[in-house]
Short mmCIF file of C-alpha atoms in Angstrom, two decimals:
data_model
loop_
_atom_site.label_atom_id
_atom_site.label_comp_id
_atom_site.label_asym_id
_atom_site.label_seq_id
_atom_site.Cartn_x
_atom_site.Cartn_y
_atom_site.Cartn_z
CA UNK A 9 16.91 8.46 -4.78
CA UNK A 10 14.85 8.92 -1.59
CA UNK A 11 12.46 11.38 -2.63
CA UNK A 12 10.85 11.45 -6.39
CA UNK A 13 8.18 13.38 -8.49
CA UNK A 14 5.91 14.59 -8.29
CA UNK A 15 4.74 11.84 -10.02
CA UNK A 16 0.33 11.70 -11.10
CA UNK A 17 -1.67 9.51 -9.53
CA UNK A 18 -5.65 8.94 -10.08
CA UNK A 19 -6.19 7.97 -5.94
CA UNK A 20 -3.77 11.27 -5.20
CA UNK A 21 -3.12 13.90 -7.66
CA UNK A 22 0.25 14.51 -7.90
CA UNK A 23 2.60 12.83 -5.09
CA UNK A 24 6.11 13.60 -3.81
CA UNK A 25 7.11 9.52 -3.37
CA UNK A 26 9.28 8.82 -0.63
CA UNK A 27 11.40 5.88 -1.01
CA UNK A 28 12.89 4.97 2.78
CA UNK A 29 13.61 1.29 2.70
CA UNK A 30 15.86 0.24 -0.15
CA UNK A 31 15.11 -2.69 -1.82
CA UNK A 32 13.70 -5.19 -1.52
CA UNK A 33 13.29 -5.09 2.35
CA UNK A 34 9.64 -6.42 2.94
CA UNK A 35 7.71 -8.59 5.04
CA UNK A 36 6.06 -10.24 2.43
CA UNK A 37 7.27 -11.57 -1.46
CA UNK A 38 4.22 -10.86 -3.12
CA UNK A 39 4.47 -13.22 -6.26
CA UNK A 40 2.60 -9.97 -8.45
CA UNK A 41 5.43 -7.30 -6.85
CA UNK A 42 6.77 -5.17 -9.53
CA UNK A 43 10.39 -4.43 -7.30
CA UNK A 44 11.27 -8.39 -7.95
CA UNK A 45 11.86 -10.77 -5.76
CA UNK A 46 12.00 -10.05 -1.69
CA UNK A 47 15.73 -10.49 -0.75
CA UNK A 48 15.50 -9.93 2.78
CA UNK A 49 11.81 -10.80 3.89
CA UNK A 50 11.79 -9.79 8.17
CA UNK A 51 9.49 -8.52 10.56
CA UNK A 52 12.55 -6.80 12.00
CA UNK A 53 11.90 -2.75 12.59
CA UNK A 54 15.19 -1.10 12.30
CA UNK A 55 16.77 2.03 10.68
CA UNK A 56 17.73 2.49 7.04
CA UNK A 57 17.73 6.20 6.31
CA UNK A 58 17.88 8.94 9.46
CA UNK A 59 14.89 10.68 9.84
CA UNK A 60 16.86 13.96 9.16
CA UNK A 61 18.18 12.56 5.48
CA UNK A 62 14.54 11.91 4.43
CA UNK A 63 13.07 14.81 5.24
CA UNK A 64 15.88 17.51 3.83
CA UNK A 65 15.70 15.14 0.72
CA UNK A 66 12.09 16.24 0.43
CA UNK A 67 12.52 19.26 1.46
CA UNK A 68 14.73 20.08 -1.75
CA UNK A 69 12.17 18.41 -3.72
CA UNK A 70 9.50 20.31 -2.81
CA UNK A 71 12.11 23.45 -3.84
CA UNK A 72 12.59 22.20 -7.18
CA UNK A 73 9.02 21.19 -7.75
CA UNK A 74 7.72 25.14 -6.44
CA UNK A 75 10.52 26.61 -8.72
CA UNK A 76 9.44 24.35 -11.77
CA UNK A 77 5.91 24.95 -10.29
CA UNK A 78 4.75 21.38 -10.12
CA UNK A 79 1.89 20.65 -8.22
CA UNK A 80 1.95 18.60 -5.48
CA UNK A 81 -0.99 17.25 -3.35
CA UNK A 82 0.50 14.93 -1.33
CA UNK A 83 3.75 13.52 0.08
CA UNK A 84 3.41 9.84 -0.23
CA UNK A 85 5.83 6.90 1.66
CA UNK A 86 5.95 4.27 -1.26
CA UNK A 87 9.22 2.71 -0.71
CA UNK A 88 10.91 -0.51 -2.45
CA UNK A 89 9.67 -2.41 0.82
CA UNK A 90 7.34 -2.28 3.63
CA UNK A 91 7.36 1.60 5.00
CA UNK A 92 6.25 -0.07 8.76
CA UNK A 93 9.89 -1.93 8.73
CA UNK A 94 11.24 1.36 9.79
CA UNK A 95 11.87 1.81 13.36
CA UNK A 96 11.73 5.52 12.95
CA UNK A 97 8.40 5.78 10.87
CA UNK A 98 6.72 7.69 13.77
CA UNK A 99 9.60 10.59 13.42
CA UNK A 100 9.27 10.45 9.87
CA UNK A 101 5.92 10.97 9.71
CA UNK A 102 5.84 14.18 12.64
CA UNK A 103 8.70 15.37 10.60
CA UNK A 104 7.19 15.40 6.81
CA UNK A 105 3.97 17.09 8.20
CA UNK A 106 6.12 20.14 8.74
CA UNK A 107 5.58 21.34 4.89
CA UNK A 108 1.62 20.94 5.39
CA UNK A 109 1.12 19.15 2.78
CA UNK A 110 -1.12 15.82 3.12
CA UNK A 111 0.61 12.75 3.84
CA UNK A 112 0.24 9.72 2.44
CA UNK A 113 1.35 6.04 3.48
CA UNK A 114 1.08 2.75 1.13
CA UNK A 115 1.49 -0.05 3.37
CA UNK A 116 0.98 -3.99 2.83
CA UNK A 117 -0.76 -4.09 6.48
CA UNK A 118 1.32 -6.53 7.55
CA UNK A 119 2.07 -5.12 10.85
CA UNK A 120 -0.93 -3.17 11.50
CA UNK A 121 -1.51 -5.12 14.60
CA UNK A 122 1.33 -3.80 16.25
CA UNK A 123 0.35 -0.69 18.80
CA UNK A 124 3.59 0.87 18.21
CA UNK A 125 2.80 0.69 14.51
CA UNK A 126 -0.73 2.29 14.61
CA UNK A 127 -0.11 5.30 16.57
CA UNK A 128 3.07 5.83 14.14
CA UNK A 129 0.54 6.06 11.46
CA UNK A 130 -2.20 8.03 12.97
CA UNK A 131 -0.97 11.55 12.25
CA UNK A 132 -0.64 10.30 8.70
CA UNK A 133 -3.84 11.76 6.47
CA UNK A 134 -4.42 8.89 4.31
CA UNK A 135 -3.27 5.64 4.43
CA UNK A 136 -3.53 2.34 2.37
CA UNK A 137 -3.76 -0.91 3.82
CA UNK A 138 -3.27 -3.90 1.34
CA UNK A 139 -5.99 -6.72 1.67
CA UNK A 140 -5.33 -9.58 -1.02
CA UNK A 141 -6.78 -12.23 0.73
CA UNK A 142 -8.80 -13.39 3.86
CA UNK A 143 -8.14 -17.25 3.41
CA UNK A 144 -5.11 -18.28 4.61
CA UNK A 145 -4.38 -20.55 1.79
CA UNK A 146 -4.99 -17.27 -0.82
CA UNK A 147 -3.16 -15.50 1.78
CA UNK A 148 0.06 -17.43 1.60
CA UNK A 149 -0.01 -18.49 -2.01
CA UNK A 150 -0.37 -14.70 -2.99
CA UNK A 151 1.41 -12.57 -0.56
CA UNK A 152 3.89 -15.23 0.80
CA UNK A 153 4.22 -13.76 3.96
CA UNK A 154 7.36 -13.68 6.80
CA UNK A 155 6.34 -17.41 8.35
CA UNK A 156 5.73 -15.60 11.58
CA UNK A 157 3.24 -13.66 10.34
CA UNK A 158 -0.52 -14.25 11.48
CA UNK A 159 -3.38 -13.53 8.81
CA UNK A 160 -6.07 -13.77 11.78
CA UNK A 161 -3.88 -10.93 13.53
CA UNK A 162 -3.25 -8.42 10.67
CA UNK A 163 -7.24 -8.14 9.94
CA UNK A 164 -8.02 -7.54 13.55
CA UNK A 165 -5.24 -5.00 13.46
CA UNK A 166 -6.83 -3.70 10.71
CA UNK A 167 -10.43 -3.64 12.01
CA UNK A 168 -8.87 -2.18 15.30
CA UNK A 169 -6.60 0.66 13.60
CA UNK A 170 -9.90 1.60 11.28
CA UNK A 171 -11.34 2.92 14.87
CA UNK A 172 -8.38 5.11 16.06
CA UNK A 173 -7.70 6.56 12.28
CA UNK A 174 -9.32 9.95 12.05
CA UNK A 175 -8.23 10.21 7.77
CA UNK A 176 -9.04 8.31 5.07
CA UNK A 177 -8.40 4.76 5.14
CA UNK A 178 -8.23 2.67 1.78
CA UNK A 179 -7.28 -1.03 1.11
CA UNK A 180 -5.93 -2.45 -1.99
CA UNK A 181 -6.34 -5.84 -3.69
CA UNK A 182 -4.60 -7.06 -6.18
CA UNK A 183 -6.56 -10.11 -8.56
CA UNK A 184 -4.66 -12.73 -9.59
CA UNK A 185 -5.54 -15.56 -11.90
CA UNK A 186 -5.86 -18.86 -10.14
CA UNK A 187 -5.37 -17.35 -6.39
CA UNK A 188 -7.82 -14.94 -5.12
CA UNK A 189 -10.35 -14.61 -7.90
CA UNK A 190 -12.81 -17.40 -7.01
CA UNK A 191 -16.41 -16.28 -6.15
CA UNK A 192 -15.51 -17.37 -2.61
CA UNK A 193 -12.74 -15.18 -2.57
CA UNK A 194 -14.72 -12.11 -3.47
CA UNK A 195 -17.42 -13.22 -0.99
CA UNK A 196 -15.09 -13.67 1.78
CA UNK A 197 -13.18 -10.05 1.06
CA UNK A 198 -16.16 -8.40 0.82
CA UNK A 199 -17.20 -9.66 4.29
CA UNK A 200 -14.50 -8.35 5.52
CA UNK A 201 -14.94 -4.99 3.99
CA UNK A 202 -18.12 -4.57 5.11
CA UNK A 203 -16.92 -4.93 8.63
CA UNK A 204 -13.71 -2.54 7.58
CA UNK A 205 -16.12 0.01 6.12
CA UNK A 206 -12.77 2.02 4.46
CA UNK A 207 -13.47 4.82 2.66
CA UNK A 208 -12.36 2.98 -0.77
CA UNK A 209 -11.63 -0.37 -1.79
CA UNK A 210 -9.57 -0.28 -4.97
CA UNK A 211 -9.00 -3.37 -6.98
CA UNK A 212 -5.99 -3.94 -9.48
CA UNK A 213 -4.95 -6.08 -11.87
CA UNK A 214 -1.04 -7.54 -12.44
CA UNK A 215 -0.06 -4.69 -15.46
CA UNK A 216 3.59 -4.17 -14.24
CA UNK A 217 6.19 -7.38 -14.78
CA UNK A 218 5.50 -9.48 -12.00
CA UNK A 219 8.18 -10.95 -9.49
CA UNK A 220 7.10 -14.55 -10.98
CA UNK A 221 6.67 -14.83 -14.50
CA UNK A 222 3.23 -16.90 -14.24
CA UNK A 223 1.16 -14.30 -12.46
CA UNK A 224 -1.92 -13.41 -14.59
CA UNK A 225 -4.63 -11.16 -14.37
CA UNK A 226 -8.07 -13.09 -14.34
CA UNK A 227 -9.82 -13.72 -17.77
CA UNK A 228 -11.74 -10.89 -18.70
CA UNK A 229 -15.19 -12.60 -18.12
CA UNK A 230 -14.14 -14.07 -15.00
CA UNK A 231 -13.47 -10.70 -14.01
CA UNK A 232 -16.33 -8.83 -14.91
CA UNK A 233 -18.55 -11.04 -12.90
CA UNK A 234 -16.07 -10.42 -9.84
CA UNK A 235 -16.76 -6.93 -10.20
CA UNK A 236 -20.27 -7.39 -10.35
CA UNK A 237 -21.27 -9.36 -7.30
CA UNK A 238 -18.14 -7.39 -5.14
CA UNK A 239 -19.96 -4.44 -6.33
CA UNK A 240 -23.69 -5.37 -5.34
CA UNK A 241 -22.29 -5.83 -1.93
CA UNK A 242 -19.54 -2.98 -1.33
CA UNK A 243 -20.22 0.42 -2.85
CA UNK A 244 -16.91 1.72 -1.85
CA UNK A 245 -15.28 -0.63 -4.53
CA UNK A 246 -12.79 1.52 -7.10
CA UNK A 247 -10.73 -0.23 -9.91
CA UNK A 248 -7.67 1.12 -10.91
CA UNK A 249 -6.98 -1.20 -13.90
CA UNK A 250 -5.30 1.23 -16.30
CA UNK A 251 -1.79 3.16 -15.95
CA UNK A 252 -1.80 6.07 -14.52
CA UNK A 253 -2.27 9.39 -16.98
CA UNK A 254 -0.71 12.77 -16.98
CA UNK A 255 2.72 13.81 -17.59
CA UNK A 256 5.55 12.18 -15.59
CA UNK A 257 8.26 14.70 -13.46
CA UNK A 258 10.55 11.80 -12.84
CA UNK A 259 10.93 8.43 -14.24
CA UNK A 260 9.75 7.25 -9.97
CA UNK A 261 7.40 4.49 -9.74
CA UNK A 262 4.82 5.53 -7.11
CA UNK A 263 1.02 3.32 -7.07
#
């Protein structure tokens, strides 16, 4: 299924997902991803659905959800893999912001610092740019990224995208026991968010079944004094540590 919901959402309402890579295409194999395990991890852009497929898919979505009257506030890429590994995102995009409707992208930022890649997602109206780690060590033990992949280069891209984007820009961390929740780690990401200056930083917490089986969320107290110093420094921080509420118009998995 290609398109799916709405589905509620505290960060969006209710979203329309749009699922246009098929699993699990992705440029990283985050060891917290609740898809599984990344079976083909590439950097590769290429095609996996036609432009022209997506969009009629949606566009019979949004005709069932108006004849069921379902609300929906925004029409949100959240594939099975990394929505920038499609060579025809830029289309895609153009092409969904026919139904004016917001439009929403979820991406793991790991090819923000491509130029092709940030004017793609420019006409998007909100987009979601995952920042786990700044160390490299964090980086790699948490995200386990494509080997070409340069941390150094995604958070300039990041840093350089934040100055062309005229919407709202969000990141997304995800804790992890034993990775990325040292006080280092907190003072190093919220460094970098200062410098970022999104319009939210949302924090979560492994709830889903992980890809590995280990992957914890820190100890409570641990936690709580994470969120207290990252919150002295960055008062754009948001936690989204509990399931999402509201009644469910399709079984589709979407943040």
């Amino acid at each position: 299924m290609i398109a799916f919901g709405p589905v509620p959402s505290r960060r969006l309402g209710y979203s329309l997902g749009v699922n246009h890579i098929p699993p699990k295409h992705c440029t990283y194999s985050c060891v917290y991803c609740q898809v599984g395990r990344t079976t083909s991890l590439d950097i590769t852009r290429r095609e996996y659905f036609p432009p022209q497929q997506v969009i009629e898919e949606v566009k019979v979505a949004l005709e069932k959800a108006g004849s069921s009257g379902a609300q929906v506030d925004f029409i949100t890429l959240v594939p099975d893999g990394e929505p920038t590994l499609d060579i025809h995102l830029g289309d895609l995009i153009l092409g969904l912001k026919q139904f004016d409707i917001p439009l929403a992208v979820i991406s793991n930022a790991s090819l923000i610092d491509r130029q092709d890649v940030q004017a793609e997602l420019l006409p998007a109206d909100w987009v979601s740019l995952k920042v786990d780690a700044v160390g490299e060590a964090a980086w790699r033990a948490i995200n386990r990224p494509y080997a070409k992949l340069s941390l150094v280069e995604i958070l300039n891209g990041m840093l350089e995208f934040r100055a062309k984007f005229r919407g709202e820009l969000v990141t997304e961390t995800m804790l992890v026991s034993g990775i990325n929740d040292t006080a280092s780690s907190m003072k190093s990401l919220s460094e970098f968010l200062l410098t970022l200056q999104p319009f939210k930083s949302y924090l979560s917490i492994p709830i889903r079944p992980p890809a590995e089986s280990w992957v914890k969320p820190p100890a409570p107290e641990m936690l709580l004094n994470l969120l207290e110093e990252l919150s002295k420094r960055c008062d754009f921080i948001d936690l989204l540590f509990d399931m999402e509420e509201g009644d469910f118009s399709s079984t589709g998995d979407l943040i």
